[in-house]
PDB file of C-alpha atoms in Angstrom:
ATOM      1  CA  MET A  24      -0.089   0.157  -0.057  1.00  0.00           C
ATOM      2  CA  GLY A  25       1.243   3.457  -0.552  1.00  0.00           C
ATOM      3  CA  LYS A  26       2.461   5.807   1.761  1.00  0.00           C
ATOM      4  CA  ILE A  27       0.619   9.215   2.935  1.00  0.00           C
ATOM      5  CA  LEU A  28       2.170  12.379   1.600  1.00  0.00           C
ATOM      6  CA  SER A  29       3.910  14.883   4.311  1.00  0.00           C
ATOM      7  CA  GLU A  30       2.624  18.225   4.692  1.00  0.00           C
ATOM      8  CA  GLU A  31       5.355  19.391   3.017  1.00  0.00           C
ATOM      9  CA  GLU A  32       5.061  17.085   0.057  1.00  0.00           C
ATOM     10  CA  ARG A  33       1.575  17.896  -0.558  1.00  0.00           C
ATOM     11  CA  ARG A  34       2.586  21.904  -0.521  1.00  0.00           C
ATOM     12  CA  HIS A  35       4.876  21.234  -3.272  1.00  0.00           C
ATOM     13  CA  MET A  36       2.608  19.092  -5.228  1.00  0.00           C
ATOM     14  CA  LEU A  37       0.166  21.890  -5.762  1.00  0.00           C
ATOM     15  CA  GLU A  38       2.825  24.432  -6.333  1.00  0.00           C
ATOM     16  CA  LYS A  39       4.349  22.364  -8.688  1.00  0.00           C
ATOM     17  CA  LEU A  40       0.802  22.277 -10.531  1.00  0.00           C
ATOM     18  CA  GLU A  41       0.202  25.561 -10.523  1.00  0.00           C
ATOM     19  CA  SER A  42       3.882  26.600 -11.771  1.00  0.00           C
ATOM     20  CA  LYS A  43       4.341  28.901 -15.087  1.00  0.00           C
ATOM     21  CA  ILE A  44       6.962  26.354 -16.200  1.00  0.00           C
ATOM     22  CA  VAL A  45       5.180  24.025 -18.728  1.00  0.00           C
ATOM     23  CA  ALA A  46       7.473  21.054 -18.218  1.00  0.00           C
ATOM     24  CA  THR A  47       7.203  21.276 -14.278  1.00  0.00           C
ATOM     25  CA  ARG A  48       3.419  20.846 -14.297  1.00  0.00           C
ATOM     26  CA  PHE A  49       3.588  18.241 -16.779  1.00  0.00           C
ATOM     27  CA  MET A  50       6.027  15.834 -14.892  1.00  0.00           C
ATOM     28  CA  THR A  51       4.013  16.731 -11.639  1.00  0.00           C
ATOM     29  CA  LEU A  52       0.911  15.359 -13.596  1.00  0.00           C
ATOM     30  CA  LYS A  53       2.913  12.472 -14.486  1.00  0.00           C
ATOM     31  CA  TYR A  54       4.307  11.827 -11.162  1.00  0.00           C
ATOM     32  CA  ILE A  55       0.728  11.555  -9.788  1.00  0.00           C
ATOM     33  CA  THR A  56      -0.521   9.378 -12.417  1.00  0.00           C
ATOM     34  CA  SER A  57       2.607   7.060 -11.999  1.00  0.00           C
ATOM     35  CA  SER A  58       1.987   7.230  -8.465  1.00  0.00           C
ATOM     36  CA  ILE A  59      -1.829   6.164  -8.781  1.00  0.00           C
ATOM     37  CA  ASN A  60      -0.984   3.201 -11.224  1.00  0.00           C
ATOM     38  CA  GLN A  61       1.685   2.168  -8.877  1.00  0.00           C
ATOM     39  CA  ASP A  62       0.285   2.561  -5.825  1.00  0.00           C
ATOM     40  CA  LYS A  63       3.091   4.663  -4.177  1.00  0.00           C
ATOM     41  CA  VAL A  64       0.664   7.181  -3.063  1.00  0.00           C
ATOM     42  CA  ASP A  65      -2.580   5.834  -0.828  1.00  0.00           C
ATOM     43  CA  PHE A  66      -4.756   8.851  -2.697  1.00  0.00           C
ATOM     44  CA  ALA A  67      -7.912   7.384  -0.877  1.00  0.00           C
ATOM     45  CA  LYS A  68      -6.537   7.326   2.412  1.00  0.00           C
ATOM     46  CA  MET A  69      -5.664  10.660   1.999  1.00  0.00           C
ATOM     47  CA  ASP A  70      -9.176  11.945   0.771  1.00  0.00           C
ATOM     48  CA  MET A  71     -10.470  10.397   3.877  1.00  0.00           C
ATOM     49  CA  GLU A  72      -8.255  12.083   6.453  1.00  0.00           C
ATOM     50  CA  LEU A  73      -7.021  15.520   4.305  1.00  0.00           C
ATOM     51  CA  PRO A  74     -10.436  15.948   2.382  1.00  0.00           C
ATOM     52  CA  GLU A  75      -9.421  19.498   1.689  1.00  0.00           C
ATOM     53  CA  PHE A  76      -6.162  18.434   0.196  1.00  0.00           C
ATOM     54  CA  SER A  77      -7.995  16.095  -2.330  1.00  0.00           C
ATOM     55  CA  LYS A  78     -10.466  18.955  -3.345  1.00  0.00           C
ATOM     56  CA  SER A  79      -7.558  21.124  -4.080  1.00  0.00           C
ATOM     57  CA  LEU A  80      -5.737  18.616  -5.874  1.00  0.00           C
ATOM     58  CA  VAL A  81      -8.716  17.622  -8.038  1.00  0.00           C
ATOM     59  CA  ARG A  82      -9.491  21.318  -8.722  1.00  0.00           C
ATOM     60  CA  ILE A  83      -6.151  22.076  -9.877  1.00  0.00           C
ATOM     61  CA  ILE A  84      -6.275  19.119 -12.063  1.00  0.00           C
ATOM     62  CA  GLU A  85      -9.680  20.114 -13.445  1.00  0.00           C
ATOM     63  CA  GLN A  86      -8.457  23.538 -14.329  1.00  0.00           C
ATOM     64  CA  LEU A  87      -5.448  22.442 -16.109  1.00  0.00           C
ATOM     65  CA  ALA A  88      -7.416  20.218 -17.935  1.00  0.00           C
ATOM     66  CA  GLU A  89      -9.725  22.619 -19.274  1.00  0.00           C
ATOM     67  CA  LYS A  90      -7.765  25.695 -19.479  1.00  0.00           C
ATOM     68  CA  ASP A  91      -4.148  25.093 -19.823  1.00  0.00           C
ATOM     69  CA  THR A  92      -2.479  26.600 -22.766  1.00  0.00           C
ATOM     70  CA  GLU A  93      -0.233  23.526 -23.791  1.00  0.00           C
ATOM     71  CA  GLU A  94      -2.292  20.506 -25.213  1.00  0.00           C
ATOM     72  CA  MET A  95       0.153  17.802 -23.891  1.00  0.00           C
ATOM     73  CA  VAL A  96      -0.901  19.391 -20.132  1.00  0.00           C
ATOM     74  CA  LYS A  97      -4.508  19.682 -20.832  1.00  0.00           C
ATOM     75  CA  ARG A  98      -4.143  15.609 -22.127  1.00  0.00           C
ATOM     76  CA  GLU A  99      -1.843  14.479 -19.419  1.00  0.00           C
ATOM     77  CA  ALA A 100      -4.535  16.141 -16.622  1.00  0.00           C
ATOM     78  CA  ALA A 101      -7.302  14.569 -18.026  1.00  0.00           C
ATOM     79  CA  VAL A 102      -5.615  11.337 -17.531  1.00  0.00           C
ATOM     80  CA  CYS A 103      -4.717  11.983 -14.148  1.00  0.00           C
ATOM     81  CA  LEU A 104      -7.921  13.453 -13.104  1.00  0.00           C
ATOM     82  CA  GLU A 105      -9.445  10.203 -14.486  1.00  0.00           C
ATOM     83  CA  ASN A 106      -7.171   7.972 -12.631  1.00  0.00           C
ATOM     84  CA  LEU A 107      -7.395  10.080  -9.618  1.00  0.00           C
ATOM     85  CA  LYS A 108     -10.951  10.073  -9.324  1.00  0.00           C
ATOM     86  CA  LYS A 109     -10.826   6.060  -9.710  1.00  0.00           C
ATOM     87  CA  LYS A 110      -8.838   5.922  -6.165  1.00  0.00           C
ATOM     88  CA  LEU A 111     -10.520   9.195  -4.185  1.00  0.00           C
ATOM     89  CA  ASN A 112     -14.043   9.068  -2.387  1.00  0.00           C
ATOM     90  CA  PRO A 113     -17.015   8.162  -4.622  1.00  0.00           C
ATOM     91  CA  ALA A 114     -18.259  11.321  -4.327  1.00  0.00           C
ATOM     92  CA  LEU A 115     -15.801  12.585  -6.146  1.00  0.00           C
ATOM     93  CA  MET A 116     -15.938   9.968  -8.994  1.00  0.00           C
ATOM     94  CA  GLN A 117     -19.670  11.482  -9.866  1.00  0.00           C
ATOM     95  CA  ASP A 118     -19.874  15.060 -11.904  1.00  0.00           C
ATOM     96  CA  VAL A 119     -20.071  17.334  -8.369  1.00  0.00           C
ATOM     97  CA  PRO A 120     -21.604  20.375  -9.321  1.00  0.00           C
ATOM     98  CA  MET A 121     -18.994  23.667  -8.780  1.00  0.00           C
ATOM     99  CA  CYS A 122     -19.671  27.153  -7.856  1.00  0.00           C
ATOM    100  CA  ALA A 123     -19.416  29.238 -11.134  1.00  0.00           C
ATOM    101  CA  ALA A 124     -17.912  32.098  -8.526  1.00  0.00           C
ATOM    102  CA  CYS A 125     -15.191  30.132  -6.578  1.00  0.00           C
ATOM    103  CA  GLY A 126     -14.761  26.456  -7.978  1.00  0.00           C
ATOM    104  CA  GLU A 127     -15.784  24.919  -4.822  1.00  0.00           C
ATOM    105  CA  ARG A 128     -17.472  21.718  -4.737  1.00  0.00           C
ATOM    106  CA  VAL A 129     -21.320  22.034  -3.761  1.00  0.00           C
ATOM    107  CA  VAL A 130     -24.195  19.477  -2.841  1.00  0.00           C
ATOM    108  CA  VAL A 131     -26.711  19.864  -5.292  1.00  0.00           C
ATOM    109  CA  SER A 132     -29.557  20.582  -2.577  1.00  0.00           C
ATOM    110  CA  CYS A 133     -27.336  23.709  -1.261  1.00  0.00           C
ATOM    111  CA  ARG A 134     -28.956  27.007  -1.517  1.00  0.00           C
ATOM    112  CA  PHE A 135     -25.695  29.075  -0.680  1.00  0.00           C
ATOM    113  CA  CYS A 136     -21.951  28.010  -1.900  1.00  0.00           C
ATOM    114  CA  THR A 137     -20.317  27.424   1.580  1.00  0.00           C
ATOM    115  CA  LYS A 138     -16.966  29.182   0.563  1.00  0.00           C
ATOM    116  CA  CYS A 139     -17.891  32.328  -1.029  1.00  0.00           C
ATOM    117  CA  GLY A 140     -21.743  32.663   0.066  1.00  0.00           C
ATOM    118  CA  VAL A 141     -23.144  33.201  -3.464  1.00  0.00           C
ATOM    119  CA  GLU A 142     -26.865  31.925  -4.216  1.00  0.00           C
ATOM    120  CA  LEU A 143     -26.444  28.462  -6.218  1.00  0.00           C
ATOM    121  CA  LYS A 144     -29.989  28.705  -7.574  1.00  0.00           C
ATOM    122  CA  GLY A 145     -29.018  30.940 -10.917  1.00  0.00           C
ATOM    123  CA  GLN A 146     -26.074  28.968 -11.792  1.00  0.00           C
ATOM    124  CA  LYS A 147     -25.700  27.071 -15.303  1.00  0.00           C
ATOM    125  CA  TRP A 148     -25.392  23.690 -13.591  1.00  0.00           C
ATOM    126  CA  VAL A 149     -28.740  23.952 -11.685  1.00  0.00           C
ATOM    127  CA  SER A 150     -30.871  23.655 -14.887  1.00  0.00           C
ATOM    128  CA  THR A 151     -29.061  19.885 -15.372  1.00  0.00           C
ATOM    129  CA  TYR A 152     -31.043  18.374 -12.491  1.00  0.00           C
ATOM    130  CA  LYS A 153     -34.482  17.673 -11.648  1.00  0.00           C
ATOM    131  CA  ILE A 154     -36.437  19.937  -9.118  1.00  0.00           C
ATOM    132  CA  CYS A 155     -38.843  18.381  -6.477  1.00  0.00           C
ATOM    133  CA  GLU A 156     -42.274  18.834  -6.990  1.00  0.00           C
ATOM    134  CA  LYS A 157     -42.969  18.940  -3.467  1.00  0.00           C
ATOM    135  CA  CYS A 158     -40.396  21.331  -2.013  1.00  0.00           C
ATOM    136  CA  GLN A 159     -39.261  22.883  -5.548  1.00  0.00           C
ATOM    137  CA  ASN A 160     -35.065  22.249  -4.353  1.00  0.00           C
ATOM    138  CA  PRO A 161     -33.047  20.587  -7.105  1.00  0.00           C
ATOM    139  CA  TYR A 162     -31.921  16.777  -6.616  1.00  0.00           C
ATOM    140  CA  ASP A 163     -29.884  14.132  -8.369  1.00  0.00           C
ATOM    141  CA  PRO A 164     -31.689  12.095 -10.726  1.00  0.00           C
ATOM    142  CA  LYS A 165     -30.153   9.017  -8.959  1.00  0.00           C
ATOM    143  CA  TRP A 166     -31.901  10.421  -5.745  1.00  0.00           C
ATOM    144  CA  ASN A 167     -34.893   8.254  -4.773  1.00  0.00           C
ATOM    145  CA  ASN A 168     -35.452  10.530  -2.103  1.00  0.00           C
ATOM    146  CA  CYS A 169     -35.440  14.015  -1.869  1.00  0.00           C
ATOM    147  CA  SER A 170     -32.957  15.299   0.632  1.00  0.00           C
ATOM    148  CA  TYR A 171     -34.783  18.596   1.839  1.00  0.00           C
ATOM    149  CA  CYS A 172     -38.367  17.325   2.245  1.00  0.00           C
ATOM    150  CA  GLY A 173     -38.337  13.285   2.104  1.00  0.00           C
ATOM    151  CA  ASN A 174     -40.445  13.208  -0.947  1.00  0.00           C
ATOM    152  CA  GLN A 175     -40.217   9.792  -2.885  1.00  0.00           C
ATOM    153  CA  LEU A 176     -38.658  10.687  -6.189  1.00  0.00           C
ATOM    154  CA  ILE A 177     -38.574   7.575  -8.280  1.00  0.00           C
ATOM    155  CA  LYS A 178     -42.306   6.015  -8.369  1.00  0.00           C
ATOM    156  CA  LYS A 179     -42.865   2.373  -8.674  1.00  0.00           C
ATOM    157  CA  VAL A 180     -45.685   1.702 -11.416  1.00  0.00           C
ATOM    158  CA  GLU A 181     -47.355  -1.455 -10.980  1.00  0.00           C
ATOM    159  CA  VAL A 182     -48.114  -2.844 -14.453  1.00  0.00           C
ATOM    160  CA  ALA A 183     -51.007  -4.435 -15.195  1.00  0.00           C
ATOM    161  CA  LYS A 184     -50.379  -8.466 -15.459  1.00  0.00           C
ATOM    162  CA  ILE A 185     -52.022 -10.621 -18.085  1.00  0.00           C
ATOM    163  CA  CYS A 186     -52.535 -14.507 -18.117  1.00  0.00           C
ATOM    164  CA  GLY A 187     -50.971 -16.026 -20.429  1.00  0.00           C
ATOM    165  CA  PHE A 188     -53.656 -18.412 -21.325  1.00  0.00           C
ATOM    166  CA  CYS A 189     -57.109 -16.430 -21.598  1.00  0.00           C
ATOM    167  CA  LYS A 190     -55.064 -12.825 -21.892  1.00  0.00           C
ATOM    168  CA  LYS A 191     -57.196 -11.203 -19.231  1.00  0.00           C
ATOM    169  CA  THR A 192     -55.866  -8.383 -17.033  1.00  0.00           C
ATOM    170  CA  ILE A 193     -55.078 -10.415 -13.678  1.00  0.00           C
ATOM    171  CA  GLU A 194     -53.052  -9.038 -10.314  1.00  0.00           C
ATOM    172  CA  PRO A 195     -49.483  -9.943 -10.120  1.00  0.00           C
ATOM    173  CA  SER A 196     -49.678 -11.518  -6.510  1.00  0.00           C
ATOM    174  CA  TRP A 197     -52.563 -14.134  -8.047  1.00  0.00           C
ATOM    175  CA  LEU A 198     -51.265 -17.950  -8.094  1.00  0.00           C
ATOM    176  CA  MET A 199     -54.218 -19.037 -10.231  1.00  0.00           C
ATOM    177  CA  CYS A 200     -55.991 -17.018 -12.676  1.00  0.00           C
ATOM    178  CA  PRO A 201     -59.759 -17.355 -11.890  1.00  0.00           C
ATOM    179  CA  TYR A 202     -61.052 -16.512 -15.192  1.00  0.00           C
ATOM    180  CA  CYS A 203     -59.712 -19.692 -16.863  1.00  0.00           C
ATOM    181  CA  GLY A 204     -58.048 -21.558 -13.839  1.00  0.00           C
ATOM    182  CA  SER A 205     -54.481 -21.970 -15.133  1.00  0.00           C
ATOM    183  CA  LYS A 206     -51.561 -21.831 -12.995  1.00  0.00           C
ATOM    184  CA  LEU A 207     -49.980 -18.703 -13.137  1.00  0.00           C
ATOM    185  CA  LYS A 208     -46.712 -19.153 -10.666  1.00  0.00           C
ATOM    186  CA  LEU A 209     -45.013 -22.426  -9.378  1.00  0.00           C
ATOM    187  CA  ILE A 210     -45.262 -22.787  -6.186  1.00  0.00           C
ATOM    188  CA  ALA A 211     -42.185 -24.739  -4.203  1.00  0.00           C
ATOM    189  CA  GLY A 212     -43.014 -28.756  -3.787  1.00  0.00           C
ATOM    190  CA  GLN A 213     -45.893 -28.632  -6.448  1.00  0.00           C
TER     191      GLN A 213
END
């Protein structure tokens, strides 16, 4: 299993990723990718113990992947980010929305950014989420219940079952069709 980076190593890593020298950014991304692939550094454990470092690391690498002026740095940042997210907490594996004002990762159901205090309702990412019918707050499409009001978001729809012999509508729990007498379910031991 990999090691946990010291405070100095973590600080240097973040500084190198933000360096003005292209080769420094590129080689730091290469080092992170190599460390992940060879389990030299335990990024998963560091994420649990030092979540702020993980957030900063992911945020910087995302910015490099999107906005770096050098194409090779962008490509390496994308590869590094993909590998890093596989190692980190599952919450970071998803596309977590970010505050448009400060870049902080935010919880879908928050009304304001916890870092800069900007209202999140009008931000671009909000339109990609569905709105709860009961409380009008955004929710992730994968959720079963609203985190604000508990409203059941995914409704189970009972589909009418039809007897395979007489083709009449029957209840899913019935063992035998009351119309034609045919067995609908096999019962253990019969």
